[in-house]
Amino acid sequence: MSSKLLVAFAYLTLVVTWVYGVADRGWDLPEAPIWVILVAAQILAGALLRWWALLLPGAVFLLSVPAGYSDAYAGADIPIWFSVMVLGLMALPLIVVGVLAGYFVRPQISRAARGSRSARGTGPPAASRK
């Protein structure tokens, strides 16, 4: 299984669990950590999947349509899929931030993995240089 496919599957699992667990069933979880995790998931998906990650909120929207109206919030006037659509539109800029961050961070990581020849102690020993 490709690592990008695994990242996409993990993203969809996380967000659809939020849709059907928290939004539909009303699981009693603290809100602040959930929002931090969801925002981090958008940025991480963008960094790891690049521009393909922009398709993920659309997939979450399609998977949320069967949820209909929330069972936990009887006074909800709008269906869950509408909220997911609005949140998906808000997720797109976060994914773009992740994509751009990935373009800046990825070269730094690969450069560090190779080792810099200018840094002290990373080049060959002085005895082997001629």
Coordinates of N, CA, C and O in Angstrom, one line a residue:
M1 N 0.8 -1.2 0.0 CA 0.0 0.0 0.0 C 0.9 1.2 0.0 O 1.8 1.3 0.8
S2 N 0.6 2.2 -0.8 CA 1.3 3.4 -1.0 C 1.2 4.3 0.3 O 0.1 4.3 0.9
S3 N 2.3 5.0 0.7 CA 2.2 5.8 1.9 C 1.2 7.0 1.7 O 0.5 7.3 2.7
K4 N 1.1 7.5 0.5 CA 0.1 8.6 0.3 C -1.3 8.0 0.4 O -2.2 8.7 0.9
L5 N -1.6 6.8 -0.1 CA -2.9 6.2 0.1 C -3.2 6.0 1.6 O -4.3 6.2 2.0
L6 N -2.2 5.6 2.3 CA -2.4 5.4 3.7 C -2.7 6.7 4.5 O -3.5 6.8 5.3
V7 N -2.0 7.8 4.1 CA -2.3 9.1 4.7 C -3.7 9.6 4.3 O -4.4 10.1 5.2
A8 N -4.1 9.4 3.1 CA -5.5 9.8 2.7 C -6.5 9.0 3.5 O -7.5 9.5 3.9
F9 N -6.2 7.7 3.6 CA -7.2 6.8 4.4 C -7.2 7.2 5.8 O -8.3 7.3 6.4
A10 N -6.1 7.6 6.4 CA -6.1 8.0 7.8 C -6.8 9.4 8.0 O -7.6 9.5 8.9
Y11 N -6.7 10.3 7.0 CA -7.4 11.5 7.0 C -8.9 11.3 7.0 O -9.7 11.8 7.8
L12 N -9.3 10.5 6.0 CA -10.7 10.2 5.8 C -11.3 9.5 7.1 O -12.4 9.9 7.5
T13 N -10.6 8.6 7.7 CA -11.0 7.9 8.9 C -11.2 8.9 10.0 O -12.2 8.9 10.7
L14 N -10.2 9.8 10.2 CA -10.3 10.8 11.3 C -11.5 11.7 11.1 O -12.3 11.9 12.0
V15 N -11.6 12.3 9.9 CA -12.7 13.3 9.7 C -14.1 12.7 9.7 O -15.0 13.2 10.2
V16 N -14.2 11.5 9.1 CA -15.5 10.8 9.0 C -15.9 10.3 10.4 O -17.1 10.4 10.8
T17 N -14.9 10.0 11.2 CA -15.2 9.6 12.6 C -15.8 10.8 13.4 O -16.7 10.7 14.1
W18 N -15.2 12.0 13.1 CA -15.8 13.2 13.7 C -17.2 13.5 13.2 O -18.1 13.8 14.0
V19 N -17.4 13.3 11.9 CA -18.8 13.6 11.3 C -19.8 12.6 12.0 O -20.8 13.1 12.4
Y20 N -19.5 11.3 12.0 CA -20.5 10.4 12.4 C -20.5 10.2 14.0 O -21.5 9.8 14.6
G21 N -19.4 10.5 14.6 CA -19.3 10.3 16.0 C -19.7 11.6 16.8 O -20.6 11.6 17.7
V22 N -19.1 12.7 16.5 CA -19.3 13.9 17.2 C -20.5 14.7 16.7 O -21.4 15.0 17.4
A23 N -20.5 15.0 15.4 CA -21.6 15.8 14.8 C -22.9 15.0 14.8 O -24.0 15.6 15.0
D24 N -22.9 13.8 14.5 CA -24.2 13.0 14.3 C -24.6 12.4 15.7 O -25.8 12.6 16.1
R25 N -23.8 11.7 16.3 CA -24.2 11.0 17.6 C -24.0 11.9 18.8 O -24.6 11.6 19.9
G26 N -23.2 12.9 18.7 CA -23.0 13.8 19.9 C -22.1 13.3 21.0 O -22.4 13.5 22.1
W27 N -21.0 12.6 20.6 CA -20.1 12.1 21.6 C -19.6 13.3 22.4 O -19.3 14.3 21.9
D28 N -19.6 13.1 23.7 CA -19.2 14.2 24.6 C -17.7 14.2 24.8 O -17.1 13.5 25.6
L29 N -17.1 15.0 23.9 CA -15.6 15.1 23.9 C -15.3 16.6 24.0 O -16.0 17.5 23.6
P30 N -14.1 17.0 24.6 CA -13.7 18.4 24.7 C -13.5 18.9 23.3 O -12.9 18.3 22.5
E31 N -14.0 20.1 23.1 CA -14.0 20.7 21.7 C -12.6 21.2 21.3 O -12.3 21.0 20.2
A32 N -11.9 21.9 22.2 CA -10.6 22.5 21.8 C -9.6 21.4 21.2 O -9.1 21.7 20.1
P33 N -9.4 20.3 21.9 CA -8.5 19.3 21.3 C -9.0 18.8 20.0 O -8.2 18.5 19.1
I34 N -10.3 18.6 19.8 CA -10.8 18.1 18.6 C -10.5 19.1 17.4 O -10.1 18.7 16.3
W35 N -10.7 20.4 17.7 CA -10.5 21.4 16.6 C -9.0 21.5 16.3 O -8.6 21.6 15.1
V36 N -8.2 21.4 17.3 CA -6.7 21.4 17.1 C -6.3 20.2 16.2 O -5.5 20.3 15.2
I37 N -6.8 19.0 16.5 CA -6.5 17.8 15.7 C -7.0 18.0 14.3 O -6.3 17.6 13.3
L38 N -8.2 18.5 14.1 CA -8.8 18.6 12.8 C -8.0 19.7 12.0 O -7.7 19.4 10.8
V39 N -7.6 20.8 12.6 CA -6.8 21.8 11.8 C -5.4 21.2 11.5 O -4.9 21.3 10.4
A40 N -4.8 20.4 12.4 CA -3.5 19.8 12.2 C -3.6 18.8 11.1 O -2.7 18.6 10.2
A41 N -4.8 18.1 11.0 CA -5.0 17.1 10.0 C -5.0 17.7 8.6 O -4.5 17.1 7.6
Q42 N -5.6 18.9 8.5 CA -5.7 19.6 7.2 C -4.3 20.0 6.7 O -3.9 19.7 5.6
I43 N -3.5 20.6 7.6 CA -2.2 21.0 7.3 C -1.2 19.8 7.0 O -0.5 19.9 6.0
L44 N -1.3 18.8 7.8 CA -0.5 17.6 7.6 C -0.9 16.9 6.3 O 0.0 16.5 5.5
A45 N -2.1 16.8 6.0 CA -2.5 16.2 4.7 C -2.0 17.0 3.5 O -1.5 16.4 2.5
G46 N -2.0 18.3 3.6 CA -1.5 19.2 2.5 C 0.0 19.0 2.4 O 0.6 18.9 1.3
A47 N 0.7 18.9 3.5 CA 2.2 18.7 3.5 C 2.6 17.4 2.9 O 3.6 17.3 2.2
L48 N 1.8 16.3 3.2 CA 2.2 15.0 2.8 C 1.6 14.6 1.4 O 2.3 13.9 0.7
L49 N 0.4 15.1 1.1 CA -0.2 14.6 -0.1 C -0.1 15.7 -1.2 O -0.5 15.5 -2.3
R50 N 0.4 16.8 -0.9 CA 0.6 18.0 -1.8 C -0.8 18.4 -2.3 O -1.8 18.4 -1.6
W51 N -0.9 18.7 -3.6 CA -2.1 19.3 -4.2 C -3.3 18.3 -4.2 O -4.4 18.6 -4.3
W52 N -3.0 17.0 -4.2 CA -4.0 16.0 -4.2 C -4.9 16.1 -2.9 O -6.0 15.6 -2.9
A53 N -4.4 16.6 -1.9 CA -5.1 16.7 -0.6 C -6.3 17.6 -0.7 O -7.3 17.5 0.1
L54 N -6.3 18.5 -1.8 CA -7.5 19.4 -1.9 C -8.8 18.6 -2.3 O -9.9 19.1 -2.2
L55 N -8.6 17.3 -2.7 CA -9.8 16.5 -3.1 C -10.4 15.9 -1.8 O -11.6 15.5 -1.9
L56 N -9.7 15.8 -0.7 CA -10.2 15.1 0.5 C -11.4 15.7 1.1 O -12.4 15.0 1.5
P57 N -11.5 17.1 1.2 CA -12.8 17.6 1.8 C -14.0 17.3 1.0 O -15.1 17.1 1.5
G58 N -13.9 17.2 -0.3 CA -15.0 16.8 -1.2 C -15.4 15.3 -0.9 O -16.6 15.0 -0.9
A59 N -14.4 14.5 -0.7 CA -14.7 13.1 -0.4 C -15.4 13.0 1.0 O -16.4 12.2 1.2
V60 N -15.0 13.8 1.9 CA -15.7 13.8 3.3 C -17.1 14.3 3.1 O -18.0 13.7 3.7
F61 N -17.3 15.3 2.3 CA -18.6 15.8 2.0 C -19.5 14.7 1.5 O -20.6 14.4 2.0
L62 N -19.0 14.0 0.5 CA -19.8 12.9 -0.1 C -20.1 11.8 0.9 O -21.2 11.2 0.9
L63 N -19.2 11.5 1.8 CA -19.4 10.5 2.8 C -20.3 10.9 3.9 O -20.9 10.1 4.6
S64 N -20.5 12.2 4.1 CA -21.3 12.8 5.1 C -22.8 12.9 4.7 O -23.6 13.1 5.6
V65 N -23.1 12.9 3.5 CA -24.5 13.1 3.0 C -25.4 12.1 3.6 O -26.5 12.5 4.1
P66 N -25.1 10.8 3.8 CA -26.1 9.9 4.4 C -26.4 10.2 5.9 O -27.3 9.7 6.4
A67 N -25.5 11.0 6.5 CA -25.8 11.3 7.9 C -27.1 12.0 8.2 O -27.7 11.9 9.2
G68 N -27.5 12.8 7.2 CA -28.7 13.6 7.3 C -28.7 14.6 8.4 O -27.7 15.4 8.5
Y69 N -29.7 14.6 9.3 CA -29.7 15.5 10.4 C -29.2 14.8 11.7 O -29.2 13.6 11.8
S70 N -28.7 15.6 12.6 CA -28.0 15.1 13.8 C -29.0 14.4 14.7 O -30.1 14.9 14.9
D71 N -28.7 13.2 15.2 CA -29.5 12.6 16.2 C -29.4 13.2 17.6 O -30.3 13.1 18.4
A72 N -28.2 13.7 17.8 CA -27.9 14.3 19.2 C -28.4 15.7 19.4 O -28.7 16.0 20.5
Y73 N -28.5 16.4 18.3 CA -29.0 17.8 18.5 C -30.3 18.0 17.8 O -30.4 18.2 16.6
A74 N -31.4 17.7 18.6 CA -32.7 17.7 18.0 C -33.1 19.0 17.4 O -33.9 19.1 16.4
G75 N -32.6 20.1 17.8 CA -33.0 21.4 17.3 C -32.2 21.8 16.1 O -32.3 23.0 15.6
A76 N -31.4 20.9 15.6 CA -30.5 21.3 14.4 C -31.4 21.5 13.2 O -32.2 20.7 12.8
D77 N -31.3 22.7 12.6 CA -32.1 23.1 11.5 C -31.5 22.7 10.2 O -32.1 22.7 9.1
I78 N -30.2 22.5 10.2 CA -29.5 22.2 8.9 C -28.9 20.8 9.0 O -28.5 20.3 10.0
P79 N -28.8 20.1 7.8 CA -28.2 18.8 7.8 C -26.7 18.8 8.1 O -26.1 19.8 7.9
I80 N -26.2 17.7 8.5 CA -24.8 17.6 8.8 C -24.0 17.9 7.6 O -22.9 18.5 7.6
W81 N -24.4 17.4 6.4 CA -23.6 17.5 5.2 C -23.4 19.0 4.9 O -22.4 19.4 4.3
F82 N -24.4 19.8 5.2 CA -24.2 21.3 4.9 C -23.1 21.9 5.8 O -22.3 22.6 5.3
S83 N -23.1 21.5 7.1 CA -22.0 21.9 8.0 C -20.6 21.4 7.5 O -19.6 22.1 7.5
V84 N -20.6 20.2 7.0 CA -19.4 19.6 6.5 C -18.9 20.3 5.3 O -17.7 20.5 5.0
M85 N -19.9 20.7 4.4 CA -19.5 21.5 3.2 C -18.9 22.8 3.6 O -17.8 23.2 3.0
V86 N -19.5 23.5 4.5 CA -18.9 24.8 5.0 C -17.5 24.6 5.6 O -16.6 25.3 5.3
L87 N -17.4 23.6 6.5 CA -16.1 23.3 7.1 C -15.1 22.9 6.0 O -13.9 23.2 6.2
G88 N -15.5 22.2 5.0 CA -14.6 21.7 3.9 C -14.1 22.9 3.2 O -12.9 22.9 2.8
L89 N -14.9 23.9 3.0 CA -14.5 25.1 2.3 C -13.4 25.9 3.1 O -12.5 26.5 2.6
M90 N -13.6 25.8 4.5 CA -12.7 26.4 5.4 C -11.4 25.6 5.5 O -10.3 26.2 5.8
A91 N -11.5 24.3 5.2 CA -10.3 23.5 5.2 C -9.3 23.7 4.1 O -8.1 23.4 4.2
L92 N -9.9 24.1 2.9 CA -9.0 24.3 1.7 C -7.8 25.2 1.9 O -6.7 24.8 1.5
P93 N -8.0 26.4 2.5 CA -6.8 27.2 2.8 C -5.8 26.6 3.7 O -4.6 26.8 3.5
L94 N -6.3 25.8 4.7 CA -5.4 25.1 5.6 C -4.6 24.1 4.8 O -3.4 23.9 5.1
I95 N -5.2 23.4 3.9 CA -4.5 22.4 3.1 C -3.5 23.1 2.2 O -2.3 22.6 2.1
V96 N -3.8 24.2 1.7 CA -2.8 25.0 0.9 C -1.6 25.4 1.7 O -0.5 25.3 1.3
V97 N -1.9 25.8 3.0 CA -0.8 26.2 3.9 C 0.1 24.9 4.1 O 1.3 25.0 4.1
G98 N -0.5 23.8 4.2 CA 0.3 22.6 4.4 C 1.1 22.2 3.2 O 2.2 21.8 3.3
V99 N 0.5 22.4 2.0 CA 1.2 22.2 0.7 C 2.5 23.1 0.7 O 3.6 22.6 0.4
L100 N 2.2 24.4 0.9 CA 3.4 25.3 0.8 C 4.4 25.0 1.9 O 5.6 25.1 1.6
A101 N 4.0 24.7 3.1 CA 4.9 24.3 4.2 C 5.7 23.1 3.8 O 6.9 23.0 4.0
G102 N 5.1 22.1 3.1 CA 5.8 21.0 2.6 C 6.8 21.3 1.6 O 7.9 20.7 1.6
Y103 N 6.6 22.3 0.8 CA 7.6 22.6 -0.2 C 8.8 23.3 0.5 O 9.9 23.1 0.0
F104 N 8.6 23.9 1.6 CA 9.8 24.6 2.3 C 10.5 23.6 3.2 O 11.7 23.7 3.4
V105 N 9.7 22.7 3.9 CA 10.3 21.8 4.9 C 10.9 20.6 4.2 O 12.0 20.2 4.7
R106 N 10.4 20.1 3.2 CA 10.9 18.9 2.6 C 12.4 19.0 2.1 O 13.2 18.1 2.4
P107 N 12.8 20.1 1.4 CA 14.2 20.3 1.1 C 15.1 20.4 2.3 O 16.2 19.9 2.3
Q108 N 14.6 21.0 3.4 CA 15.4 21.1 4.6 C 15.7 19.7 5.2 O 16.8 19.4 5.6
I109 N 14.7 18.9 5.2 CA 14.8 17.5 5.7 C 15.8 16.7 4.9 O 16.6 16.0 5.4
S110 N 15.6 16.8 3.6 CA 16.5 16.0 2.7 C 17.9 16.5 2.8 O 18.9 15.7 2.8
R111 N 18.1 17.8 3.0 CA 19.5 18.3 3.1 C 20.1 17.9 4.4 O 21.3 17.5 4.5
A112 N 19.3 17.8 5.5 CA 19.8 17.4 6.8 C 20.1 15.9 6.8 O 21.1 15.5 7.4
A113 N 19.3 15.1 6.0 CA 19.6 13.7 5.9 C 20.9 13.4 5.2 O 21.6 12.4 5.5
R114 N 21.2 14.2 4.2 CA 22.5 14.0 3.4 C 23.7 14.4 4.2 O 24.8 13.9 4.0
G115 N 23.5 15.4 5.1 CA 24.6 16.0 5.8 C 25.2 17.1 5.0 O 25.4 17.0 3.8
S116 N 25.5 18.2 5.7 CA 26.0 19.4 5.1 C 27.5 19.3 5.1 O 28.2 19.0 6.1
R117 N 28.1 19.6 4.0 CA 29.6 19.5 3.9 C 30.2 20.7 4.6 O 31.4 20.7 4.9
S118 N 29.5 21.8 4.8 CA 30.1 22.9 5.4 C 30.0 22.9 6.9 O 30.7 23.7 7.5
A119 N 29.2 22.1 7.5 CA 29.1 22.0 8.9 C 30.3 21.3 9.5 O 30.8 20.3 8.9
R120 N 30.8 21.7 10.7 CA 31.9 21.1 11.3 C 31.6 19.6 11.7 O 30.6 19.3 12.2
G121 N 32.6 18.8 11.4 CA 32.4 17.4 11.7 C 31.6 16.5 10.8 O 31.5 15.3 11.0
T122 N 31.1 17.1 9.7 CA 30.2 16.3 8.9 C 31.0 15.8 7.6 O 30.5 15.0 6.9
G123 N 32.1 16.4 7.3 CA 32.9 16.1 6.2 C 33.8 14.9 6.5 O 33.9 14.4 7.6
P124 N 34.6 14.5 5.5 CA 35.6 13.4 5.8 C 36.7 13.9 6.7 O 36.9 15.1 6.8
P125 N 37.4 13.0 7.4 CA 38.4 13.4 8.3 C 39.6 14.1 7.5 O 39.8 13.9 6.3
A126 N 40.3 14.9 8.2 CA 41.3 15.7 7.6 C 42.4 14.9 6.9 O 43.0 15.2 5.9
A127 N 42.7 13.7 7.5 CA 43.7 12.8 7.0 C 43.4 12.3 5.6 O 44.3 12.0 4.8
S128 N 42.1 12.2 5.3 CA 41.7 11.6 4.0 C 41.6 12.7 2.9 O 41.5 12.4 1.8
R129 N 41.7 14.0 3.3 CA 41.6 15.0 2.3 C 42.9 15.3 1.7 O 43.9 15.3 2.4
K130 N 43.0 15.6 0.4 CA 44.3 15.9 -0.2 C 44.1 17.1 -1.1 O 43.2 17.4 -1.6

